[in-house]
């Protein structure tokens, strides 16, 4: 089931290293600020954006509530159209299905597009073990693959690379995978794009098998939808003889009318465009056009478990626009690799731990990879309340409790290292339930305020490494109130003026003559 990359340390350790990389931070700052400024302009063009956002959230919620029905409807429609549907409970099963399908064609190479789900399950590595080479065709994915790297952004996987780095990767690595880059390759974007285009054209024309993901699946017709900006998707979806699409079960929408909402929300939130340059749709197979064989692999891999969580399930609304990454101050400084998953940034901080059932130290650290500033919720086109889910998952990390894992209701134990936090919360809860103890503690703290250290020892050190301890007042609010208002009064209990003085009669009606 694991969604995280093998051997990745917890987020604080990875972020400690990445935040020291000045080049990385510069690349991220420039890219994220540029994208989010353009997005704001594109969104402002629509007067009904809040209504579209609400509609998107409601469509997703309704679909998730009846997900079993829509998935069965989708399966029936795909089958009627000539496709074959496969169900994969986890990553291992999905990889076995795809590997078997490719081997059945007798081919040893595949071209890929829109493949976040396949990154989640580690499909490239599984195919390589079977002697099958998988070639990424998105420009940014190609850069990442040639550089033996991992994606660091949902929309722009190579956002952490600048033009000089990309030129060097193309110059030294491209020839190992096929057509080499020109000897005199410059770092001009047009030249880099042309080198990639020539390299990939050979792959497109020779490949007999394509592997894709999908942005959406329309249940009523069995149609899959890919939106992209480069045209490589159109090539992957139409030229191969066999097409295999690996798609998360949450990507289904009931009708074409519902799809229309998301085709407005997604491009403006992701690429800041009114519509994507390429929107490809395909329904099953036909005799004379496109692939002869179409296979749809519906991937669960923790999604059903996530659906069982009433608070956490809203993460499944995500349409992978990346808007939350571009406004997140934590992502901007730490970068995507620190999240240790194909899903970085705020959405990754709530999606990865749930898909992974909080099984690793990295999973337990991700809900804390946030300042809870709320910017991610403000820009989310389907109104996922990411801060709410982060706090919910932090509670699970510290307290443990009942969760669904692989379809079975179970109780997880608290993560290690939070005993002091649990003890502090229990002590605070008891104190707030006992006013006299609270009053005594406040007075003691006020009298000892000059003895409060600048940093805390032990578990509190991590907190004070990056923030100051608030200064304590010389007296509590309650003591100030008694001193200034008298011992017989309570906060909020000021004497109200009599009814006659306030200008109303005994019945409370306005006096004759009305208001001035």
CSV table of C-alpha atoms in Angstrom, one decimal, residues 35-501:
chain,number,residue,atom,x,y,z
A,35,UNK,CA,2.0,30.6,-11.2
A,36,UNK,CA,-0.1,31.9,-8.3
A,37,UNK,CA,-0.1,35.5,-9.6
A,38,UNK,CA,-1.3,34.3,-13.0
A,39,UNK,CA,-3.9,32.0,-11.4
A,40,UNK,CA,-5.3,34.9,-9.4
A,41,UNK,CA,-5.8,36.9,-12.6
A,42,UNK,CA,-7.5,34.0,-14.4
A,43,UNK,CA,-9.9,33.3,-11.5
A,44,UNK,CA,-10.8,36.9,-11.1
A,45,UNK,CA,-12.3,36.9,-14.7
A,46,UNK,CA,-15.2,34.7,-13.5
A,47,UNK,CA,-17.8,36.5,-11.5
A,48,UNK,CA,-19.4,33.1,-10.4
A,49,UNK,CA,-16.1,31.5,-9.3
A,50,UNK,CA,-17.4,31.0,-5.7
A,51,UNK,CA,-20.5,29.3,-7.0
A,52,UNK,CA,-18.4,27.1,-9.3
A,53,UNK,CA,-16.2,26.2,-6.4
A,54,UNK,CA,-19.2,25.2,-4.3
A,55,UNK,CA,-20.6,23.2,-7.2
A,56,UNK,CA,-17.4,21.3,-7.6
A,57,UNK,CA,-17.2,20.5,-3.9
A,58,UNK,CA,-20.9,19.3,-3.9
A,59,UNK,CA,-20.5,17.2,-7.0
A,60,UNK,CA,-17.4,15.5,-5.5
A,61,UNK,CA,-19.1,14.9,-2.1
A,62,UNK,CA,-22.3,13.5,-3.7
A,63,UNK,CA,-20.1,11.2,-5.9
A,64,UNK,CA,-18.1,10.0,-2.9
A,65,UNK,CA,-21.2,9.2,-0.9
A,66,UNK,CA,-22.4,6.9,-3.8
A,67,UNK,CA,-19.0,5.9,-5.1
A,68,UNK,CA,-20.0,2.2,-5.4
A,69,UNK,CA,-22.9,3.0,-7.6
A,70,UNK,CA,-20.9,5.3,-10.0
A,71,UNK,CA,-18.0,2.9,-10.2
A,72,UNK,CA,-20.3,0.0,-11.3
A,73,UNK,CA,-22.0,2.3,-13.8
A,74,UNK,CA,-18.6,3.3,-15.1
A,75,UNK,CA,-17.5,-0.4,-15.4
A,76,UNK,CA,-20.7,-1.3,-17.4
A,77,UNK,CA,-20.2,1.7,-19.7
A,78,UNK,CA,-16.5,1.0,-20.4
A,79,UNK,CA,-17.3,-2.7,-21.1
A,80,UNK,CA,-20.2,-1.8,-23.5
A,81,UNK,CA,-17.8,0.5,-25.4
A,82,UNK,CA,-15.3,-2.3,-26.0
A,83,UNK,CA,-12.9,-1.7,-23.0
A,84,UNK,CA,-11.9,-4.1,-20.2
A,85,UNK,CA,-12.0,-3.0,-16.6
A,86,UNK,CA,-9.6,-4.4,-13.9
A,87,UNK,CA,-9.9,-3.7,-10.2
A,88,UNK,CA,-6.7,-3.3,-8.1
A,89,UNK,CA,-7.0,-3.3,-4.3
A,90,UNK,CA,-3.4,-2.0,-3.8
A,91,UNK,CA,-0.2,-1.1,-5.5
A,92,UNK,CA,1.1,-4.6,-5.8
A,93,UNK,CA,-2.1,-5.8,-7.6
A,94,UNK,CA,-2.1,-2.9,-10.0
A,95,UNK,CA,1.5,-3.5,-10.9
A,96,UNK,CA,0.9,-7.2,-11.5
A,97,UNK,CA,-2.1,-6.3,-13.8
A,98,UNK,CA,-0.3,-3.8,-15.9
A,99,UNK,CA,2.9,-5.9,-16.2
A,100,UNK,CA,0.8,-8.9,-17.3
A,101,UNK,CA,-1.1,-6.8,-19.9
A,102,UNK,CA,2.2,-5.4,-21.3
A,103,UNK,CA,3.8,-8.9,-21.4
A,104,UNK,CA,0.7,-10.2,-23.3
A,105,UNK,CA,1.5,-7.8,-26.2
A,106,UNK,CA,5.0,-9.1,-26.5
A,107,UNK,CA,6.4,-5.6,-26.2
A,108,UNK,CA,9.3,-4.4,-24.0
A,109,UNK,CA,8.7,-0.7,-24.1
A,110,UNK,CA,5.8,1.6,-23.1
A,111,UNK,CA,5.2,5.4,-23.3
A,112,UNK,CA,3.4,7.1,-20.5
A,113,UNK,CA,1.4,10.3,-19.8
A,114,UNK,CA,-0.5,11.8,-16.8
A,115,UNK,CA,0.9,9.2,-14.5
A,116,UNK,CA,0.7,10.4,-10.9
A,117,UNK,CA,-1.2,7.2,-9.9
A,118,UNK,CA,1.6,5.1,-11.5
A,119,UNK,CA,4.2,7.1,-9.5
A,120,UNK,CA,2.1,6.4,-6.4
A,121,UNK,CA,2.3,2.6,-7.0
A,122,UNK,CA,5.9,2.5,-8.4
A,123,UNK,CA,4.9,1.2,-11.8
A,124,UNK,CA,8.1,2.1,-13.6
A,125,UNK,CA,10.2,0.1,-11.1
A,126,UNK,CA,7.8,-2.9,-11.3
A,127,UNK,CA,7.9,-2.9,-15.1
A,128,UNK,CA,11.7,-2.6,-15.0
A,129,UNK,CA,11.9,-5.7,-12.9
A,130,UNK,CA,10.0,-7.5,-15.6
A,131,UNK,CA,12.4,-6.2,-18.3
A,132,UNK,CA,10.0,-3.5,-19.6
A,133,UNK,CA,11.2,0.1,-20.1
A,134,UNK,CA,8.7,2.9,-19.4
A,135,UNK,CA,9.3,6.3,-21.0
A,136,UNK,CA,7.7,9.4,-19.5
A,137,UNK,CA,6.6,11.9,-22.2
A,138,UNK,CA,5.5,15.0,-20.2
A,139,UNK,CA,8.5,17.4,-20.6
A,140,UNK,CA,8.9,17.9,-16.9
A,141,UNK,CA,8.5,14.1,-16.2
A,142,UNK,CA,11.1,13.4,-18.8
A,143,UNK,CA,13.5,15.8,-17.1
A,144,UNK,CA,12.9,14.0,-13.8
A,145,UNK,CA,13.3,10.6,-15.3
A,146,UNK,CA,16.5,11.4,-17.1
A,147,UNK,CA,17.9,12.9,-14.0
A,148,UNK,CA,17.2,9.8,-11.8
A,149,UNK,CA,15.0,12.2,-9.7
A,150,UNK,CA,11.6,12.3,-8.1
A,151,UNK,CA,8.8,14.8,-9.0
A,152,UNK,CA,8.6,17.8,-6.6
A,153,UNK,CA,5.4,19.4,-7.8
A,154,UNK,CA,2.0,18.1,-9.0
A,155,UNK,CA,1.8,20.4,-12.0
A,156,UNK,CA,5.5,21.2,-12.7
A,157,UNK,CA,7.4,18.0,-11.5
A,158,UNK,CA,10.8,19.6,-12.4
A,159,UNK,CA,10.0,22.9,-10.7
A,160,UNK,CA,13.2,22.5,-8.6
A,161,UNK,CA,15.4,22.5,-11.7
A,162,UNK,CA,16.5,25.6,-13.6
A,163,UNK,CA,17.4,25.9,-17.3
A,164,UNK,CA,21.2,25.3,-16.8
A,165,UNK,CA,20.5,22.1,-14.9
A,166,UNK,CA,18.0,20.9,-17.5
A,167,UNK,CA,20.5,21.5,-20.3
A,168,UNK,CA,23.1,19.5,-18.5
A,169,UNK,CA,20.7,16.6,-17.9
A,170,UNK,CA,19.7,16.5,-21.6
A,171,UNK,CA,23.3,16.8,-22.8
A,172,UNK,CA,24.6,13.9,-20.6
A,173,UNK,CA,21.6,11.6,-20.2
A,174,UNK,CA,19.3,11.8,-23.2
A,175,UNK,CA,21.4,9.6,-25.5
A,176,UNK,CA,21.1,6.7,-23.1
A,177,UNK,CA,17.4,6.6,-23.6
A,178,UNK,CA,17.2,7.2,-27.3
A,179,UNK,CA,17.9,10.1,-29.6
A,180,UNK,CA,20.7,12.2,-28.1
A,181,UNK,CA,20.5,16.0,-27.5
A,182,UNK,CA,22.2,18.3,-30.1
A,183,UNK,CA,25.9,18.8,-29.3
A,184,UNK,CA,25.5,22.6,-29.2
A,185,UNK,CA,22.4,22.6,-27.1
A,186,UNK,CA,21.8,25.9,-25.3
A,187,UNK,CA,19.6,26.6,-22.2
A,188,UNK,CA,17.1,28.6,-24.2
A,189,UNK,CA,13.6,27.2,-23.4
A,190,UNK,CA,12.8,26.8,-27.2
A,191,UNK,CA,16.0,24.8,-27.7
A,192,UNK,CA,15.4,22.6,-24.7
A,193,UNK,CA,11.8,22.0,-25.8
A,194,UNK,CA,12.9,21.1,-29.4
A,195,UNK,CA,15.5,18.6,-28.1
A,196,UNK,CA,12.8,16.9,-26.0
A,197,UNK,CA,10.3,17.0,-29.0
A,198,UNK,CA,12.8,15.2,-31.3
A,199,UNK,CA,13.7,12.7,-28.6
A,200,UNK,CA,10.1,11.9,-27.8
A,201,UNK,CA,8.9,11.7,-31.4
A,202,UNK,CA,10.9,8.5,-32.0
A,203,UNK,CA,9.3,7.0,-28.9
A,204,UNK,CA,5.7,7.9,-30.0
A,205,UNK,CA,6.2,6.5,-33.5
A,206,UNK,CA,7.7,3.2,-32.3
A,207,UNK,CA,5.6,2.5,-29.2
A,208,UNK,CA,2.9,-0.2,-29.4
A,209,UNK,CA,1.7,0.2,-25.8
A,210,UNK,CA,0.7,3.4,-24.0
A,211,UNK,CA,0.1,3.8,-20.3
A,212,UNK,CA,-1.9,6.8,-19.0
A,213,UNK,CA,-3.7,8.2,-16.0
A,214,UNK,CA,-6.8,10.4,-16.3
A,215,UNK,CA,-8.1,13.6,-14.8
A,216,UNK,CA,-11.7,12.4,-14.8
A,217,UNK,CA,-13.9,9.4,-15.7
A,218,UNK,CA,-17.5,10.0,-16.8
A,219,UNK,CA,-19.7,7.2,-15.3
A,220,UNK,CA,-22.7,7.7,-17.7
A,221,UNK,CA,-20.7,7.0,-20.9
A,222,UNK,CA,-17.5,5.3,-19.7
A,223,UNK,CA,-15.4,8.2,-21.1
A,224,UNK,CA,-11.9,9.1,-19.7
A,225,UNK,CA,-10.5,12.6,-19.9
A,226,UNK,CA,-7.0,13.9,-20.0
A,227,UNK,CA,-6.2,17.6,-20.0
A,228,UNK,CA,-2.6,18.7,-20.8
A,229,UNK,CA,-0.6,21.5,-22.4
A,230,UNK,CA,2.0,19.8,-24.6
A,231,UNK,CA,0.2,17.4,-27.0
A,232,UNK,CA,2.2,14.4,-25.8
A,233,UNK,CA,-1.0,13.1,-24.2
A,234,UNK,CA,-2.8,13.1,-27.6
A,235,UNK,CA,0.1,11.1,-29.0
A,236,UNK,CA,0.2,8.5,-26.2
A,237,UNK,CA,-3.6,8.1,-26.3
A,238,UNK,CA,-4.0,7.6,-30.1
A,239,UNK,CA,-0.9,6.1,-31.6
A,240,UNK,CA,-0.2,2.9,-29.6
A,241,UNK,CA,-2.2,-0.3,-30.4
A,242,UNK,CA,-2.8,-1.0,-26.7
A,243,UNK,CA,-3.8,1.6,-24.1
A,244,UNK,CA,-3.7,0.9,-20.4
A,245,UNK,CA,-5.1,3.6,-18.1
A,246,UNK,CA,-4.4,3.4,-14.3
A,247,UNK,CA,-6.8,5.7,-12.5
A,248,UNK,CA,-7.7,6.3,-8.8
A,249,UNK,CA,-11.4,5.4,-8.1
A,250,UNK,CA,-12.1,8.9,-6.8
A,251,UNK,CA,-11.6,10.4,-10.3
A,252,UNK,CA,-15.1,9.4,-11.4
A,253,UNK,CA,-17.8,12.0,-12.0
A,254,UNK,CA,-21.4,11.1,-12.7
A,255,UNK,CA,-22.3,12.9,-15.9
A,256,UNK,CA,-20.9,15.1,-18.7
A,257,UNK,CA,-22.8,18.0,-17.2
A,258,UNK,CA,-20.8,17.5,-14.0
A,259,UNK,CA,-17.6,17.4,-16.0
A,260,UNK,CA,-18.3,20.8,-17.4
A,261,UNK,CA,-17.9,22.3,-13.9
A,262,UNK,CA,-14.4,20.8,-13.5
A,263,UNK,CA,-13.3,21.8,-17.0
A,264,UNK,CA,-13.7,25.4,-15.8
A,265,UNK,CA,-12.2,24.9,-12.3
A,266,UNK,CA,-9.1,22.9,-13.2
A,267,UNK,CA,-7.3,24.9,-15.9
A,268,UNK,CA,-7.7,28.2,-14.2
A,269,UNK,CA,-6.5,26.8,-10.9
A,270,UNK,CA,-3.5,24.9,-12.3
A,271,UNK,CA,-2.1,26.5,-15.4
A,272,UNK,CA,-4.0,29.8,-15.1
A,273,UNK,CA,-5.6,29.2,-18.5
A,274,UNK,CA,-9.3,29.6,-19.5
A,275,UNK,CA,-9.0,26.1,-21.0
A,276,UNK,CA,-6.3,23.6,-21.5
A,277,UNK,CA,-4.6,23.5,-25.0
A,278,UNK,CA,-5.4,19.8,-25.2
A,279,UNK,CA,-8.4,18.1,-23.8
A,280,UNK,CA,-8.5,14.5,-24.9
A,281,UNK,CA,-11.5,12.2,-24.3
A,282,UNK,CA,-11.8,8.5,-25.3
A,283,UNK,CA,-14.6,5.9,-24.8
A,284,UNK,CA,-13.6,2.3,-25.3
A,285,UNK,CA,-12.3,1.3,-28.7
A,286,UNK,CA,-13.3,1.7,-32.4
A,287,UNK,CA,-12.4,-0.3,-35.5
A,288,UNK,CA,-10.4,2.4,-37.4
A,289,UNK,CA,-9.3,5.0,-34.9
A,290,UNK,CA,-7.0,4.8,-31.9
A,291,UNK,CA,-5.9,1.8,-29.9
A,292,UNK,CA,-7.4,-1.6,-30.7
A,293,UNK,CA,-7.3,-2.7,-27.0
A,294,UNK,CA,-8.2,-0.5,-24.0
A,295,UNK,CA,-7.8,-1.5,-20.4
A,296,UNK,CA,-8.9,0.5,-17.4
A,297,UNK,CA,-7.2,-0.3,-14.1
A,298,UNK,CA,-9.3,1.1,-11.2
A,299,UNK,CA,-7.0,1.7,-8.3
A,300,UNK,CA,-8.0,1.7,-4.6
A,301,UNK,CA,-4.7,1.6,-2.7
A,302,UNK,CA,-6.1,3.2,0.5
A,303,UNK,CA,-8.9,5.3,-1.0
A,304,UNK,CA,-11.7,3.2,0.4
A,305,UNK,CA,-10.1,3.5,3.9
A,306,UNK,CA,-9.9,7.2,3.4
A,307,UNK,CA,-13.5,7.4,2.4
A,308,UNK,CA,-14.5,5.8,5.7
A,309,UNK,CA,-13.1,8.9,7.6
A,310,UNK,CA,-15.8,11.5,7.8
A,311,UNK,CA,-13.3,14.4,8.2
A,312,UNK,CA,-10.4,13.1,6.1
A,313,UNK,CA,-12.5,11.9,3.1
A,314,UNK,CA,-12.6,15.4,1.7
A,315,UNK,CA,-9.0,14.9,0.5
A,316,UNK,CA,-10.5,12.7,-2.2
A,317,UNK,CA,-12.2,15.7,-3.7
A,318,UNK,CA,-8.7,16.8,-5.0
A,319,UNK,CA,-8.5,17.4,-8.8
A,320,UNK,CA,-4.7,17.7,-8.7
A,321,UNK,CA,-4.5,21.4,-9.7
A,322,UNK,CA,-1.5,22.2,-7.4
A,323,UNK,CA,-3.0,25.6,-6.3
A,324,UNK,CA,-2.4,24.8,-2.7
A,325,UNK,CA,1.3,24.1,-3.3
A,326,UNK,CA,1.8,27.5,-5.0
A,327,UNK,CA,0.5,29.5,-2.0
A,328,UNK,CA,2.0,27.3,0.8
A,329,UNK,CA,4.9,29.0,2.7
A,330,UNK,CA,6.1,25.7,3.9
A,331,UNK,CA,6.3,24.1,0.4
A,332,UNK,CA,7.9,27.2,-1.0
A,333,UNK,CA,10.8,26.9,1.4
A,334,UNK,CA,11.1,23.1,1.8
A,335,UNK,CA,10.3,21.9,-1.7
A,336,UNK,CA,8.4,18.8,-2.8
A,337,UNK,CA,11.0,16.2,-2.1
A,338,UNK,CA,10.8,16.8,1.6
A,339,UNK,CA,7.3,15.3,1.6
A,340,UNK,CA,8.7,12.0,0.4
A,341,UNK,CA,5.7,11.2,-1.8
A,342,UNK,CA,4.4,11.8,-5.3
A,343,UNK,CA,1.9,14.1,-3.6
A,344,UNK,CA,3.8,17.0,-2.1
A,345,UNK,CA,2.6,20.2,-0.4
A,346,UNK,CA,-0.6,20.7,1.6
A,347,UNK,CA,-2.7,18.1,-0.2
A,348,UNK,CA,0.1,15.6,0.2
A,349,UNK,CA,0.3,16.3,3.9
A,350,UNK,CA,-3.3,15.1,4.3
A,351,UNK,CA,-3.6,12.6,1.4
A,352,UNK,CA,-0.4,10.5,1.8
A,353,UNK,CA,-0.8,9.6,5.5
A,354,UNK,CA,-4.4,8.5,4.8
A,355,UNK,CA,-3.6,6.4,1.8
A,356,UNK,CA,-0.6,4.9,3.7
A,357,UNK,CA,-2.7,4.3,6.9
A,358,UNK,CA,-0.1,6.3,8.9
A,359,UNK,CA,2.3,3.3,8.8
A,360,UNK,CA,5.6,5.2,8.7
A,361,UNK,CA,7.4,7.9,10.6
A,362,UNK,CA,7.2,10.1,7.5
A,363,UNK,CA,3.4,9.6,7.5
A,364,UNK,CA,3.2,10.7,11.1
A,365,UNK,CA,5.3,13.8,10.4
A,366,UNK,CA,3.4,15.1,7.4
A,367,UNK,CA,0.3,16.5,9.2
A,368,UNK,CA,2.8,18.8,11.0
A,369,UNK,CA,4.2,20.1,7.7
A,370,UNK,CA,2.0,23.2,7.8
A,371,UNK,CA,1.7,26.6,9.5
A,372,UNK,CA,-2.1,26.2,9.4
A,373,UNK,CA,-2.3,29.6,7.8
A,374,UNK,CA,-5.3,28.6,5.7
A,375,UNK,CA,-4.1,29.9,2.4
A,376,UNK,CA,-4.5,26.4,0.9
A,377,UNK,CA,-8.2,26.3,1.7
A,378,UNK,CA,-8.7,29.7,0.2
A,379,UNK,CA,-7.4,28.7,-3.2
A,380,UNK,CA,-8.7,25.1,-3.4
A,381,UNK,CA,-11.1,25.0,-6.3
A,382,UNK,CA,-13.1,22.2,-4.6
A,383,UNK,CA,-13.0,23.8,-1.1
A,384,UNK,CA,-11.0,21.1,0.7
A,385,UNK,CA,-10.6,22.4,4.3
A,386,UNK,CA,-6.9,21.2,4.5
A,387,UNK,CA,-6.3,22.9,7.9
A,388,UNK,CA,-9.2,21.0,9.4
A,389,UNK,CA,-7.9,17.7,8.1
A,390,UNK,CA,-4.4,18.5,9.3
A,391,UNK,CA,-5.6,19.1,12.8
A,392,UNK,CA,-7.7,15.9,12.6
A,393,UNK,CA,-4.7,13.8,11.5
A,394,UNK,CA,-2.5,15.4,14.2
A,395,UNK,CA,-5.0,14.2,16.8
A,396,UNK,CA,-4.7,10.7,15.3
A,397,UNK,CA,-0.9,10.9,15.5
A,398,UNK,CA,-0.9,11.9,19.2
A,399,UNK,CA,-3.9,10.1,20.5
A,400,UNK,CA,-4.3,7.1,18.2
A,401,UNK,CA,-7.8,5.7,17.9
A,402,UNK,CA,-10.2,3.9,15.6
A,403,UNK,CA,-9.4,3.9,11.8
A,404,UNK,CA,-10.2,1.7,8.8
A,405,UNK,CA,-7.1,-0.1,7.4
A,406,UNK,CA,-7.6,-2.4,4.3
A,407,UNK,CA,-11.3,-2.4,4.9
A,408,UNK,CA,-11.1,-3.5,8.5
A,409,UNK,CA,-12.0,-1.3,11.5
A,410,UNK,CA,-9.1,-1.2,13.8
A,411,UNK,CA,-7.5,0.9,16.6
A,412,UNK,CA,-4.1,2.4,16.0
A,413,UNK,CA,-1.7,3.3,18.7
A,414,UNK,CA,-0.3,6.8,19.1
A,415,UNK,CA,2.9,7.5,17.2
A,416,UNK,CA,6.1,7.4,19.2
A,417,UNK,CA,7.5,10.6,20.6
A,418,UNK,CA,4.3,12.3,21.7
A,419,UNK,CA,4.0,11.1,25.3
A,420,UNK,CA,4.9,14.5,26.6
A,421,UNK,CA,2.4,16.2,24.4
A,422,UNK,CA,-0.4,13.8,25.5
A,423,UNK,CA,0.6,14.4,29.2
A,424,UNK,CA,0.5,18.2,28.7
A,425,UNK,CA,-2.9,18.0,27.0
A,426,UNK,CA,-4.3,15.9,29.8
A,427,UNK,CA,-2.9,18.3,32.4
A,428,UNK,CA,-4.4,21.3,30.6
A,429,UNK,CA,-7.8,19.6,30.3
A,430,UNK,CA,-7.8,18.9,34.0
A,431,UNK,CA,-6.7,22.4,34.9
A,432,UNK,CA,-9.4,24.1,32.7
A,433,UNK,CA,-12.0,21.8,34.4
A,434,UNK,CA,-10.9,23.1,37.9
A,435,UNK,CA,-11.2,26.9,38.1
A,436,UNK,CA,-9.4,27.2,41.4
A,437,UNK,CA,-6.4,25.3,40.1
A,438,UNK,CA,-6.4,27.4,37.0
A,439,UNK,CA,-6.5,30.6,39.1
A,440,UNK,CA,-3.6,29.4,41.3
A,441,UNK,CA,-1.6,28.4,38.2
A,442,UNK,CA,-2.1,31.9,36.6
A,443,UNK,CA,-1.0,33.7,39.8
A,444,UNK,CA,2.0,31.5,40.2
A,445,UNK,CA,3.0,32.0,36.6
A,446,UNK,CA,2.6,35.8,36.9
A,447,UNK,CA,4.8,36.0,40.0
A,448,UNK,CA,7.5,33.8,38.4
A,449,UNK,CA,7.4,35.5,35.0
A,450,UNK,CA,10.9,36.9,35.2
A,451,UNK,CA,12.2,33.3,35.6
A,452,UNK,CA,10.8,32.0,32.4
A,453,UNK,CA,13.7,31.0,30.1
A,454,UNK,CA,14.1,32.1,26.5
A,455,UNK,CA,14.1,28.5,25.3
A,456,UNK,CA,12.5,25.4,26.6
A,457,UNK,CA,14.4,22.1,27.4
A,458,UNK,CA,13.6,18.6,26.2
A,459,UNK,CA,10.5,18.2,24.0
A,460,UNK,CA,9.8,21.9,24.1
A,461,UNK,CA,13.1,22.7,22.4
A,462,UNK,CA,11.8,22.1,18.9
A,463,UNK,CA,9.0,24.7,19.6
A,464,UNK,CA,11.3,27.4,20.9
A,465,UNK,CA,14.0,26.9,18.2
A,466,UNK,CA,11.8,28.9,15.8
A,467,UNK,CA,9.6,31.1,18.0
A,468,UNK,CA,9.8,33.1,21.2
A,469,UNK,CA,8.0,32.2,24.4
A,470,UNK,CA,5.1,34.7,24.9
A,471,UNK,CA,5.8,37.1,27.7
A,472,UNK,CA,3.6,36.6,30.8
A,473,UNK,CA,1.4,39.5,32.1
A,474,UNK,CA,1.9,40.7,35.7
A,475,UNK,CA,-1.6,39.5,36.5
A,476,UNK,CA,-4.3,37.4,35.0
A,477,UNK,CA,-7.4,38.8,33.3
A,478,UNK,CA,-9.7,37.7,36.2
A,479,UNK,CA,-7.5,39.4,38.8
A,480,UNK,CA,-7.4,42.6,36.7
A,481,UNK,CA,-11.2,42.5,36.4
A,482,UNK,CA,-11.7,42.2,40.1
A,483,UNK,CA,-9.1,44.9,40.9
A,484,UNK,CA,-10.7,47.4,38.4
A,485,UNK,CA,-14.4,46.5,38.6
A,486,UNK,CA,-14.8,45.3,42.1
A,487,UNK,CA,-14.9,41.8,43.7
A,488,UNK,CA,-18.7,41.5,43.2
A,489,UNK,CA,-18.8,41.6,39.4
A,490,UNK,CA,-18.0,39.1,36.8
A,491,UNK,CA,-16.8,39.6,33.2
A,492,UNK,CA,-19.8,40.1,30.9
A,493,UNK,CA,-22.2,41.0,33.8
A,494,UNK,CA,-22.3,44.8,33.6
A,495,UNK,CA,-25.6,46.3,34.7
A,496,UNK,CA,-27.9,47.1,31.7
A,497,UNK,CA,-29.9,50.3,31.6
A,498,UNK,CA,-33.6,50.1,32.7
A,499,UNK,CA,-36.2,49.6,30.1
A,500,UNK,CA,-37.6,53.1,30.4
A,501,UNK,CA,-34.1,54.6,30.1
